Amino acid sequence: MEEALASNVIGTPSMRQDSHGPIGVFDSGIGGLTVLKALMARLPHERTLYLGDTARVPYGTKSSEVVTRYSLKNAEFLLERGIKLLVVACNTASAAALPALSATLPVPVLGVIEPGARAALKRTRGGGVGVIGTPGTIRSGAYQRALEAGQPHVSVKAKACPLFVPLAEEGWTTGDVPLLVAREYLAGFARDGVDTLVLGCTHYPLLKGVIAEVVGPGVSLVDSAEATAEAVAELLGARGLLAPESSTAPEHAYFVTDVPERFVEVGARFLGRPIPSAEQVDLRF
Ligand code: DGL
């Protein structure tokens, strides 16, 4: 398996990283734009390349083997374009593929799970931490492990909330429908002594309002996207890879594996700014 993975990916461990290179970000589709948004806000001088695997979305209901295979292909595409660091914006891909990606790529790789878990551990007062995500993320136990490792006082309650993804993509983020769904998924959290809830899916920050309404003011919401942007800033700083400050705005390029129209339209809502264009690419599986 290791050999197959290594031969799948272009690059060698001695590849030089250059502070001028872009940050590569991939996701199963549109959702990772919430992570890109946080990155752009935290690191306004960085160039970015974003790949949304819109031909194969969703990852959240697929097996970890398949998600790992897709993730390695996505990483290979970005690596060929000279990225200095890879951000796995997709929670499901972070949960399934981070060890394979870190072992194979010649650039630093950051997922969203460790930063999100670390932020939650800093935030919790009583040790009751909830995590919500796709079925794949929750089934993997990745957040649960990251939260519980060496933390005997922490107890984790995890729940898959698959309907939140289509609701966010349809723009149904306020009103009765998302509120009913959120009640169904989240009613038990406050009752079970959870004081901190990790939004462990790229789409969930869009539903922050209804989630907060259901869990109540006593539960603090942790957005993995912001925690990840902070972790990226720290890592680039520590390795001397931060882009030099410049008076001209950095370039941001977008690639998708299906036709770009829906990505450009819906993605603007996730990114909080217009996406001028996206290029369709064929990853040749
Ligand atoms: N990007 C995925 C995640 O954060 C959600 C969408 C999907 O299932 O592919 O887990």
PDB file of C-alpha atoms and ligand atoms in Angstrom:
ATOM      1  CA  MET A   1       0.000   0.000   0.000  1.00  0.00           C
ATOM      2  CA  GLU A   2       2.768   2.447   1.048  1.00  0.00           C
ATOM      3  CA  GLU A   3       4.619   1.856  -2.216  1.00  0.00           C
ATOM      4  CA  ALA A   4       1.478   2.332  -4.242  1.00  0.00           C
ATOM      5  CA  LEU A   5       0.825   5.606  -2.406  1.00  0.00           C
ATOM      6  CA  ALA A   6       4.376   6.847  -2.892  1.00  0.00           C
ATOM      7  CA  SER A   7       4.379   6.132  -6.600  1.00  0.00           C
ATOM      8  CA  ASN A   8       1.072   7.977  -6.868  1.00  0.00           C
ATOM      9  CA  VAL A   9       2.517  11.261  -5.769  1.00  0.00           C
ATOM     10  CA  ILE A  10       4.918  13.511  -7.598  1.00  0.00           C
ATOM     11  CA  GLY A  11       7.753  14.999  -5.583  1.00  0.00           C
ATOM     12  CA  THR A  12      10.625  13.933  -3.392  1.00  0.00           C
ATOM     13  CA  PRO A  13      11.274  14.574   0.283  1.00  0.00           C
ATOM     14  CA  SER A  14      14.172  16.858  -0.684  1.00  0.00           C
ATOM     15  CA  MET A  15      11.877  19.207  -2.654  1.00  0.00           C
ATOM     16  CA  ARG A  16      12.699  22.826  -1.750  1.00  0.00           C
ATOM     17  CA  GLN A  17       9.988  24.906  -0.117  1.00  0.00           C
ATOM     18  CA  ASP A  18       9.876  28.544  -1.038  1.00  0.00           C
ATOM     19  CA  SER A  19       8.087  31.246   0.944  1.00  0.00           C
ATOM     20  CA  HIS A  20       6.814  32.678  -2.357  1.00  0.00           C
ATOM     21  CA  GLY A  21       4.993  29.438  -3.208  1.00  0.00           C
ATOM     22  CA  PRO A  22       1.216  29.209  -2.763  1.00  0.00           C
ATOM     23  CA  ILE A  23      -0.617  27.365  -0.014  1.00  0.00           C
ATOM     24  CA  GLY A  24      -2.528  24.407  -1.463  1.00  0.00           C
ATOM     25  CA  VAL A  25      -5.985  23.678  -0.075  1.00  0.00           C
ATOM     26  CA  PHE A  26      -8.228  20.808  -1.074  1.00  0.00           C
ATOM     27  CA  ASP A  27     -11.719  19.731  -0.154  1.00  0.00           C
ATOM     28  CA  SER A  28     -14.355  17.365  -1.486  1.00  0.00           C
ATOM     29  CA  GLY A  29     -16.078  20.374  -3.060  1.00  0.00           C
ATOM     30  CA  ILE A  30     -17.364  23.736  -1.954  1.00  0.00           C
ATOM     31  CA  GLY A  31     -17.248  23.398   1.837  1.00  0.00           C
ATOM     32  CA  GLY A  32     -13.493  23.894   2.199  1.00  0.00           C
ATOM     33  CA  LEU A  33     -13.998  27.473   1.088  1.00  0.00           C
ATOM     34  CA  THR A  34     -14.925  28.214   4.729  1.00  0.00           C
ATOM     35  CA  VAL A  35     -11.374  27.152   5.625  1.00  0.00           C
ATOM     36  CA  LEU A  36      -9.943  29.179   2.734  1.00  0.00           C
ATOM     37  CA  LYS A  37     -11.928  32.196   3.951  1.00  0.00           C
ATOM     38  CA  ALA A  38     -10.366  31.887   7.420  1.00  0.00           C
ATOM     39  CA  LEU A  39      -6.906  31.469   5.830  1.00  0.00           C
ATOM     40  CA  MET A  40      -7.312  34.563   3.661  1.00  0.00           C
ATOM     41  CA  ALA A  41      -8.388  36.596   6.696  1.00  0.00           C
ATOM     42  CA  ARG A  42      -5.514  35.372   8.894  1.00  0.00           C
ATOM     43  CA  LEU A  43      -2.803  35.377   6.169  1.00  0.00           C
ATOM     44  CA  PRO A  44      -3.712  38.151   3.715  1.00  0.00           C
ATOM     45  CA  HIS A  45      -0.367  38.055   1.861  1.00  0.00           C
ATOM     46  CA  GLU A  46      -0.458  34.367   0.928  1.00  0.00           C
ATOM     47  CA  ARG A  47      -1.193  33.073  -2.560  1.00  0.00           C
ATOM     48  CA  THR A  48      -3.549  30.098  -2.540  1.00  0.00           C
ATOM     49  CA  LEU A  49      -4.542  27.260  -4.863  1.00  0.00           C
ATOM     50  CA  TYR A  50      -7.877  25.632  -4.030  1.00  0.00           C
ATOM     51  CA  LEU A  51      -9.013  22.313  -5.443  1.00  0.00           C
ATOM     52  CA  GLY A  52     -12.624  21.200  -4.961  1.00  0.00           C
ATOM     53  CA  ASP A  53     -13.223  17.591  -5.978  1.00  0.00           C
ATOM     54  CA  THR A  54     -16.753  18.423  -7.105  1.00  0.00           C
ATOM     55  CA  ALA A  55     -16.955  15.355  -9.372  1.00  0.00           C
ATOM     56  CA  ARG A  56     -16.630  12.992  -6.422  1.00  0.00           C
ATOM     57  CA  VAL A  57     -18.355  14.935  -3.587  1.00  0.00           C
ATOM     58  CA  PRO A  58     -19.596  13.930  -1.004  1.00  0.00           C
ATOM     59  CA  TYR A  59     -16.708  12.282   0.832  1.00  0.00           C
ATOM     60  CA  GLY A  60     -18.648  12.119   4.105  1.00  0.00           C
ATOM     61  CA  THR A  61     -20.565   8.971   3.196  1.00  0.00           C
ATOM     62  CA  LYS A  62     -17.647   7.108   1.520  1.00  0.00           C
ATOM     63  CA  SER A  63     -15.205   4.590   2.968  1.00  0.00           C
ATOM     64  CA  SER A  64     -11.908   5.720   4.385  1.00  0.00           C
ATOM     65  CA  GLU A  65      -9.995   3.738   1.671  1.00  0.00           C
ATOM     66  CA  VAL A  66     -11.767   5.583  -1.130  1.00  0.00           C
ATOM     67  CA  VAL A  67     -11.400   8.995   0.566  1.00  0.00           C
ATOM     68  CA  THR A  68      -7.660   8.317   1.029  1.00  0.00           C
ATOM     69  CA  ARG A  69      -7.269   7.454  -2.659  1.00  0.00           C
ATOM     70  CA  TYR A  70      -9.060  10.639  -3.734  1.00  0.00           C
ATOM     71  CA  SER A  71      -7.052  12.701  -1.244  1.00  0.00           C
ATOM     72  CA  LEU A  72      -3.711  11.465  -2.607  1.00  0.00           C
ATOM     73  CA  LYS A  73      -4.802  12.396  -6.131  1.00  0.00           C
ATOM     74  CA  ASN A  74      -5.877  15.859  -4.995  1.00  0.00           C
ATOM     75  CA  ALA A  75      -2.571  16.365  -3.204  1.00  0.00           C
ATOM     76  CA  GLU A  76      -0.599  15.251  -6.250  1.00  0.00           C
ATOM     77  CA  PHE A  77      -2.399  17.812  -8.413  1.00  0.00           C
ATOM     78  CA  LEU A  78      -1.574  20.666  -6.038  1.00  0.00           C
ATOM     79  CA  LEU A  79       1.991  19.516  -5.468  1.00  0.00           C
ATOM     80  CA  GLU A  80       2.671  19.623  -9.194  1.00  0.00           C
ATOM     81  CA  ARG A  81       1.819  23.335  -9.010  1.00  0.00           C
ATOM     82  CA  GLY A  82       4.539  24.133  -6.499  1.00  0.00           C
ATOM     83  CA  ILE A  83       2.665  24.484  -3.193  1.00  0.00           C
ATOM     84  CA  LYS A  84       4.759  25.095  -0.078  1.00  0.00           C
ATOM     85  CA  LEU A  85       2.215  23.603   2.324  1.00  0.00           C
ATOM     86  CA  LEU A  86      -0.958  21.526   2.006  1.00  0.00           C
ATOM     87  CA  VAL A  87      -4.108  22.213   3.999  1.00  0.00           C
ATOM     88  CA  VAL A  88      -6.630  19.393   4.018  1.00  0.00           C
ATOM     89  CA  ALA A  89      -9.735  21.527   4.495  1.00  0.00           C
ATOM     90  CA  CYS A  90     -12.146  18.596   4.391  1.00  0.00           C
ATOM     91  CA  ASN A  91     -12.787  17.068   7.818  1.00  0.00           C
ATOM     92  CA  THR A  92     -13.612  13.677   6.334  1.00  0.00           C
ATOM     93  CA  ALA A  93     -10.370  13.633   4.312  1.00  0.00           C
ATOM     94  CA  SER A  94      -8.396  14.847   7.341  1.00  0.00           C
ATOM     95  CA  ALA A  95      -9.899  12.018   9.401  1.00  0.00           C
ATOM     96  CA  ALA A  96      -9.184   9.344   6.787  1.00  0.00           C
ATOM     97  CA  ALA A  97      -6.080  10.395   4.886  1.00  0.00           C
ATOM     98  CA  LEU A  98      -3.832  12.598   7.005  1.00  0.00           C
ATOM     99  CA  PRO A  99      -1.375   9.827   7.977  1.00  0.00           C
ATOM    100  CA  ALA A 100      -1.025   8.684   4.327  1.00  0.00           C
ATOM    101  CA  LEU A 101      -0.620  12.274   3.094  1.00  0.00           C
ATOM    102  CA  SER A 102       1.920  13.226   5.773  1.00  0.00           C
ATOM    103  CA  ALA A 103       3.933  10.076   5.118  1.00  0.00           C
ATOM    104  CA  THR A 104       4.046  10.636   1.372  1.00  0.00           C
ATOM    105  CA  LEU A 105       4.251  14.368   0.662  1.00  0.00           C
ATOM    106  CA  PRO A 106       7.469  16.381   0.593  1.00  0.00           C
ATOM    107  CA  VAL A 107       5.740  19.499   2.003  1.00  0.00           C
ATOM    108  CA  PRO A 108       4.134  20.046   5.430  1.00  0.00           C
ATOM    109  CA  VAL A 109       0.530  18.821   5.626  1.00  0.00           C
ATOM    110  CA  LEU A 110      -2.083  20.220   8.019  1.00  0.00           C
ATOM    111  CA  GLY A 111      -5.586  18.888   8.553  1.00  0.00           C
ATOM    112  CA  VAL A 112      -8.460  20.521  10.376  1.00  0.00           C
ATOM    113  CA  ILE A 113      -8.926  17.985  13.174  1.00  0.00           C
ATOM    114  CA  GLU A 114      -5.926  18.585  15.448  1.00  0.00           C
ATOM    115  CA  PRO A 115      -6.343  22.382  15.430  1.00  0.00           C
ATOM    116  CA  GLY A 116     -10.102  22.080  16.068  1.00  0.00           C
ATOM    117  CA  ALA A 117      -9.579  19.608  18.908  1.00  0.00           C
ATOM    118  CA  ARG A 118      -6.862  21.766  20.474  1.00  0.00           C
ATOM    119  CA  ALA A 119      -9.107  24.839  20.370  1.00  0.00           C
ATOM    120  CA  ALA A 120     -11.930  22.874  22.024  1.00  0.00           C
ATOM    121  CA  LEU A 121      -9.651  21.635  24.811  1.00  0.00           C
ATOM    122  CA  LYS A 122      -8.610  25.226  25.526  1.00  0.00           C
ATOM    123  CA  ARG A 123     -12.234  26.338  25.574  1.00  0.00           C
ATOM    124  CA  THR A 124     -13.962  23.653  27.686  1.00  0.00           C
ATOM    125  CA  ARG A 125     -14.560  24.444  31.331  1.00  0.00           C
ATOM    126  CA  GLY A 126     -16.080  21.220  32.610  1.00  0.00           C
ATOM    127  CA  GLY A 127     -14.512  18.737  30.127  1.00  0.00           C
ATOM    128  CA  GLY A 128     -17.732  17.878  28.285  1.00  0.00           C
ATOM    129  CA  VAL A 129     -16.910  18.280  24.585  1.00  0.00           C
ATOM    130  CA  GLY A 130     -19.271  17.542  21.708  1.00  0.00           C
ATOM    131  CA  VAL A 131     -18.244  16.988  18.117  1.00  0.00           C
ATOM    132  CA  ILE A 132     -20.470  16.919  15.064  1.00  0.00           C
ATOM    133  CA  GLY A 133     -19.446  15.953  11.534  1.00  0.00           C
ATOM    134  CA  THR A 134     -20.150  13.705   8.558  1.00  0.00           C
ATOM    135  CA  PRO A 135     -20.743   9.970   9.098  1.00  0.00           C
ATOM    136  CA  GLY A 136     -17.186   9.269   7.853  1.00  0.00           C
ATOM    137  CA  THR A 137     -15.577  11.753  10.241  1.00  0.00           C
ATOM    138  CA  ILE A 138     -17.516  10.551  13.275  1.00  0.00           C
ATOM    139  CA  ARG A 139     -17.060   6.865  12.386  1.00  0.00           C
ATOM    140  CA  SER A 140     -13.283   7.326  12.080  1.00  0.00           C
ATOM    141  CA  GLY A 141     -13.053   8.425  15.732  1.00  0.00           C
ATOM    142  CA  ALA A 142     -10.331  10.939  14.748  1.00  0.00           C
ATOM    143  CA  TYR A 143     -11.785  13.876  16.695  1.00  0.00           C
ATOM    144  CA  GLN A 144     -12.604  11.641  19.639  1.00  0.00           C
ATOM    145  CA  ARG A 145      -8.975  10.410  19.782  1.00  0.00           C
ATOM    146  CA  ALA A 146      -7.521  13.901  19.389  1.00  0.00           C
ATOM    147  CA  LEU A 147      -9.758  15.210  22.185  1.00  0.00           C
ATOM    148  CA  GLU A 148      -9.274  12.363  24.630  1.00  0.00           C
ATOM    149  CA  ALA A 149      -5.536  11.665  24.225  1.00  0.00           C
ATOM    150  CA  GLY A 150      -3.899  12.350  27.585  1.00  0.00           C
ATOM    151  CA  GLN A 151      -7.019  14.171  28.852  1.00  0.00           C
ATOM    152  CA  PRO A 152      -8.650  11.975  31.496  1.00  0.00           C
ATOM    153  CA  HIS A 153     -11.058  14.766  32.529  1.00  0.00           C
ATOM    154  CA  VAL A 154     -12.492  15.110  29.000  1.00  0.00           C
ATOM    155  CA  SER A 155     -15.547  13.182  27.896  1.00  0.00           C
ATOM    156  CA  VAL A 156     -16.614  13.341  24.259  1.00  0.00           C
ATOM    157  CA  LYS A 157     -20.069  13.024  22.773  1.00  0.00           C
ATOM    158  CA  ALA A 158     -19.965  12.659  18.984  1.00  0.00           C
ATOM    159  CA  LYS A 159     -22.817  12.761  16.496  1.00  0.00           C
ATOM    160  CA  ALA A 160     -23.038  12.583  12.706  1.00  0.00           C
ATOM    161  CA  CYS A 161     -25.310  15.267  11.226  1.00  0.00           C
ATOM    162  CA  PRO A 162     -25.448  14.371   7.512  1.00  0.00           C
ATOM    163  CA  LEU A 163     -28.395  16.608   6.597  1.00  0.00           C
ATOM    164  CA  PHE A 164     -26.484  19.775   7.530  1.00  0.00           C
ATOM    165  CA  VAL A 165     -24.378  19.485   4.330  1.00  0.00           C
ATOM    166  CA  PRO A 166     -27.243  19.701   1.797  1.00  0.00           C
ATOM    167  CA  LEU A 167     -28.993  22.361   3.904  1.00  0.00           C
ATOM    168  CA  ALA A 168     -25.907  24.599   3.823  1.00  0.00           C
ATOM    169  CA  GLU A 169     -25.439  24.072   0.082  1.00  0.00           C
ATOM    170  CA  GLU A 170     -29.089  24.891  -0.608  1.00  0.00           C
ATOM    171  CA  GLY A 171     -28.765  28.064   1.436  1.00  0.00           C
ATOM    172  CA  TRP A 172     -31.310  26.821   4.014  1.00  0.00           C
ATOM    173  CA  THR A 173     -29.347  28.131   6.964  1.00  0.00           C
ATOM    174  CA  THR A 174     -32.103  29.992   8.820  1.00  0.00           C
ATOM    175  CA  GLY A 175     -35.781  29.334   9.535  1.00  0.00           C
ATOM    176  CA  ASP A 176     -37.906  26.357  10.520  1.00  0.00           C
ATOM    177  CA  VAL A 177     -36.367  23.616   8.365  1.00  0.00           C
ATOM    178  CA  PRO A 178     -32.743  23.810   9.612  1.00  0.00           C
ATOM    179  CA  LEU A 179     -34.009  24.512  13.136  1.00  0.00           C
ATOM    180  CA  LEU A 180     -36.073  21.303  13.176  1.00  0.00           C
ATOM    181  CA  VAL A 181     -33.153  19.289  11.817  1.00  0.00           C
ATOM    182  CA  ALA A 182     -30.747  20.846  14.323  1.00  0.00           C
ATOM    183  CA  ARG A 183     -33.145  20.067  17.203  1.00  0.00           C
ATOM    184  CA  GLU A 184     -33.327  16.445  16.091  1.00  0.00           C
ATOM    185  CA  TYR A 185     -29.537  16.094  15.994  1.00  0.00           C
ATOM    186  CA  LEU A 186     -28.451  18.260  18.894  1.00  0.00           C
ATOM    187  CA  ALA A 187     -31.138  18.186  21.571  1.00  0.00           C
ATOM    188  CA  GLY A 188     -29.097  15.889  23.834  1.00  0.00           C
ATOM    189  CA  PHE A 189     -25.876  17.890  23.870  1.00  0.00           C
ATOM    190  CA  ALA A 190     -26.619  20.490  26.560  1.00  0.00           C
ATOM    191  CA  ARG A 191     -28.422  17.857  28.641  1.00  0.00           C
ATOM    192  CA  ASP A 192     -25.332  15.604  28.554  1.00  0.00           C
ATOM    193  CA  GLY A 193     -23.079  18.223  30.113  1.00  0.00           C
ATOM    194  CA  VAL A 194     -21.397  19.360  26.901  1.00  0.00           C
ATOM    195  CA  ASP A 195     -20.088  22.929  27.268  1.00  0.00           C
ATOM    196  CA  THR A 196     -18.069  23.064  24.031  1.00  0.00           C
ATOM    197  CA  LEU A 197     -19.141  21.858  20.599  1.00  0.00           C
ATOM    198  CA  VAL A 198     -16.731  21.373  17.679  1.00  0.00           C
ATOM    199  CA  LEU A 199     -18.195  22.127  14.250  1.00  0.00           C
ATOM    200  CA  GLY A 200     -16.319  19.229  12.619  1.00  0.00           C
ATOM    201  CA  CYS A 201     -17.433  19.727   9.033  1.00  0.00           C
ATOM    202  CA  THR A 202     -16.647  22.402   6.479  1.00  0.00           C
ATOM    203  CA  HIS A 203     -20.328  23.261   6.011  1.00  0.00           C
ATOM    204  CA  TYR A 204     -21.377  23.711   9.616  1.00  0.00           C
ATOM    205  CA  PRO A 205     -20.071  27.273  10.170  1.00  0.00           C
ATOM    206  CA  LEU A 206     -22.875  28.387   7.820  1.00  0.00           C
ATOM    207  CA  LEU A 207     -25.393  26.907  10.271  1.00  0.00           C
ATOM    208  CA  LYS A 208     -23.787  28.461  13.362  1.00  0.00           C
ATOM    209  CA  GLY A 209     -26.919  30.533  14.048  1.00  0.00           C
ATOM    210  CA  VAL A 210     -29.377  27.634  14.296  1.00  0.00           C
ATOM    211  CA  ILE A 211     -26.850  25.389  16.045  1.00  0.00           C
ATOM    212  CA  ALA A 212     -26.261  28.082  18.685  1.00  0.00           C
ATOM    213  CA  GLU A 213     -30.015  28.547  19.089  1.00  0.00           C
ATOM    214  CA  VAL A 214     -30.560  24.834  19.735  1.00  0.00           C
ATOM    215  CA  VAL A 215     -27.620  24.146  22.077  1.00  0.00           C
ATOM    216  CA  GLY A 216     -28.091  27.420  23.962  1.00  0.00           C
ATOM    217  CA  PRO A 217     -25.707  30.072  25.283  1.00  0.00           C
ATOM    218  CA  GLY A 218     -24.029  27.687  27.726  1.00  0.00           C
ATOM    219  CA  VAL A 219     -22.360  25.782  24.864  1.00  0.00           C
ATOM    220  CA  SER A 220     -19.399  27.406  23.137  1.00  0.00           C
ATOM    221  CA  LEU A 221     -19.021  26.631  19.410  1.00  0.00           C
ATOM    222  CA  VAL A 222     -15.554  25.885  18.014  1.00  0.00           C
ATOM    223  CA  ASP A 223     -14.992  26.551  14.334  1.00  0.00           C
ATOM    224  CA  SER A 224     -12.205  24.266  13.045  1.00  0.00           C
ATOM    225  CA  ALA A 225     -11.602  26.642  10.117  1.00  0.00           C
ATOM    226  CA  GLU A 226     -10.384  29.490  12.315  1.00  0.00           C
ATOM    227  CA  ALA A 227      -8.294  27.164  14.473  1.00  0.00           C
ATOM    228  CA  THR A 228      -6.705  25.708  11.327  1.00  0.00           C
ATOM    229  CA  ALA A 229      -5.847  29.134   9.899  1.00  0.00           C
ATOM    230  CA  GLU A 230      -4.071  29.935  13.162  1.00  0.00           C
ATOM    231  CA  ALA A 231      -2.164  26.629  13.010  1.00  0.00           C
ATOM    232  CA  VAL A 232      -1.111  27.348   9.402  1.00  0.00           C
ATOM    233  CA  ALA A 233       0.159  30.804  10.413  1.00  0.00           C
ATOM    234  CA  GLU A 234       2.165  29.285  13.270  1.00  0.00           C
ATOM    235  CA  LEU A 235       3.669  26.565  11.099  1.00  0.00           C
ATOM    236  CA  LEU A 236       4.651  28.904   8.259  1.00  0.00           C
ATOM    237  CA  GLY A 237       6.160  31.334  10.758  1.00  0.00           C
ATOM    238  CA  ALA A 238       8.135  28.606  12.522  1.00  0.00           C
ATOM    239  CA  ARG A 239       9.594  27.339   9.231  1.00  0.00           C
ATOM    240  CA  GLY A 240      10.353  30.760   7.746  1.00  0.00           C
ATOM    241  CA  LEU A 241       7.799  30.166   4.987  1.00  0.00           C
ATOM    242  CA  LEU A 242       5.518  33.191   5.452  1.00  0.00           C
ATOM    243  CA  ALA A 243       5.035  35.139   2.215  1.00  0.00           C
ATOM    244  CA  PRO A 244       6.695  38.539   2.262  1.00  0.00           C
ATOM    245  CA  GLU A 245       4.296  41.458   2.737  1.00  0.00           C
ATOM    246  CA  SER A 246       3.338  43.170  -0.468  1.00  0.00           C
ATOM    247  CA  SER A 247       1.166  46.113  -1.513  1.00  0.00           C
ATOM    248  CA  THR A 248      -0.449  44.065  -4.304  1.00  0.00           C
ATOM    249  CA  ALA A 249      -3.193  41.555  -3.497  1.00  0.00           C
ATOM    250  CA  PRO A 250      -2.056  37.897  -3.760  1.00  0.00           C
ATOM    251  CA  GLU A 251      -3.468  35.597  -6.424  1.00  0.00           C
ATOM    252  CA  HIS A 252      -6.095  32.999  -5.564  1.00  0.00           C
ATOM    253  CA  ALA A 253      -6.775  30.243  -8.095  1.00  0.00           C
ATOM    254  CA  TYR A 254      -9.641  27.752  -8.035  1.00  0.00           C
ATOM    255  CA  PHE A 255      -9.800  24.288  -9.627  1.00  0.00           C
ATOM    256  CA  VAL A 256     -12.733  21.885  -9.711  1.00  0.00           C
ATOM    257  CA  THR A 257     -13.211  18.384 -11.110  1.00  0.00           C
ATOM    258  CA  ASP A 258     -16.750  18.951 -12.439  1.00  0.00           C
ATOM    259  CA  VAL A 259     -18.157  21.871 -14.415  1.00  0.00           C
ATOM    260  CA  PRO A 260     -17.455  25.107 -12.498  1.00  0.00           C
ATOM    261  CA  GLU A 261     -20.802  26.986 -12.653  1.00  0.00           C
ATOM    262  CA  ARG A 262     -22.353  25.755  -9.390  1.00  0.00           C
ATOM    263  CA  PHE A 263     -19.029  26.016  -7.552  1.00  0.00           C
ATOM    264  CA  VAL A 264     -18.614  29.644  -8.602  1.00  0.00           C
ATOM    265  CA  GLU A 265     -22.188  30.540  -7.661  1.00  0.00           C
ATOM    266  CA  VAL A 266     -22.662  28.649  -4.376  1.00  0.00           C
ATOM    267  CA  GLY A 267     -18.997  28.971  -3.410  1.00  0.00           C
ATOM    268  CA  ALA A 268     -19.213  32.745  -3.162  1.00  0.00           C
ATOM    269  CA  ARG A 269     -21.579  32.284  -0.188  1.00  0.00           C
ATOM    270  CA  PHE A 270     -19.100  29.967   1.562  1.00  0.00           C
ATOM    271  CA  LEU A 271     -16.095  32.191   0.797  1.00  0.00           C
ATOM    272  CA  GLY A 272     -17.843  35.464   1.562  1.00  0.00           C
ATOM    273  CA  ARG A 273     -16.514  37.049  -1.636  1.00  0.00           C
ATOM    274  CA  PRO A 274     -17.025  36.475  -5.362  1.00  0.00           C
ATOM    275  CA  ILE A 275     -15.108  33.697  -7.109  1.00  0.00           C
ATOM    276  CA  PRO A 276     -14.151  35.242 -10.455  1.00  0.00           C
ATOM    277  CA  SER A 277     -13.669  31.869 -12.185  1.00  0.00           C
ATOM    278  CA  ALA A 278     -12.725  28.246 -11.600  1.00  0.00           C
ATOM    279  CA  GLU A 279     -10.911  25.903 -13.969  1.00  0.00           C
ATOM    280  CA  GLN A 280     -12.220  22.398 -14.550  1.00  0.00           C
ATOM    281  CA  VAL A 281      -9.455  19.779 -14.357  1.00  0.00           C
ATOM    282  CA  ASP A 282      -9.340  16.038 -14.958  1.00  0.00           C
ATOM    283  CA  LEU A 283      -7.499  14.153 -12.230  1.00  0.00           C
ATOM    284  CA  ARG A 284      -7.488  10.918 -14.281  1.00  0.00           C
ATOM    285  CA  PHE A 285      -8.453   8.196 -11.861  1.00  0.00           C
TER     286      PHE A 285
HETATM  287  N1  DGL B   1     -16.088  18.609   3.245  1.00  0.00           N
HETATM  288  C1  DGL B   1     -16.768  17.564   3.980  1.00  0.00           C
HETATM  289  C2  DGL B   1     -16.258  17.560   5.432  1.00  0.00           C
HETATM  290  O1  DGL B   1     -15.798  18.555   5.964  1.00  0.00           O
HETATM  291  C3  DGL B   1     -18.284  17.726   3.915  1.00  0.00           C
HETATM  292  C4  DGL B   1     -18.873  17.403   2.542  1.00  0.00           C
HETATM  293  C5  DGL B   1     -18.660  15.965   2.103  1.00  0.00           C
HETATM  294  O2  DGL B   1     -19.269  15.047   2.676  1.00  0.00           O
HETATM  295  O3  DGL B   1     -17.863  15.771   1.197  1.00  0.00           O
HETATM  296  O4  DGL B   1     -16.307  16.546   6.062  1.00  0.00           O
END
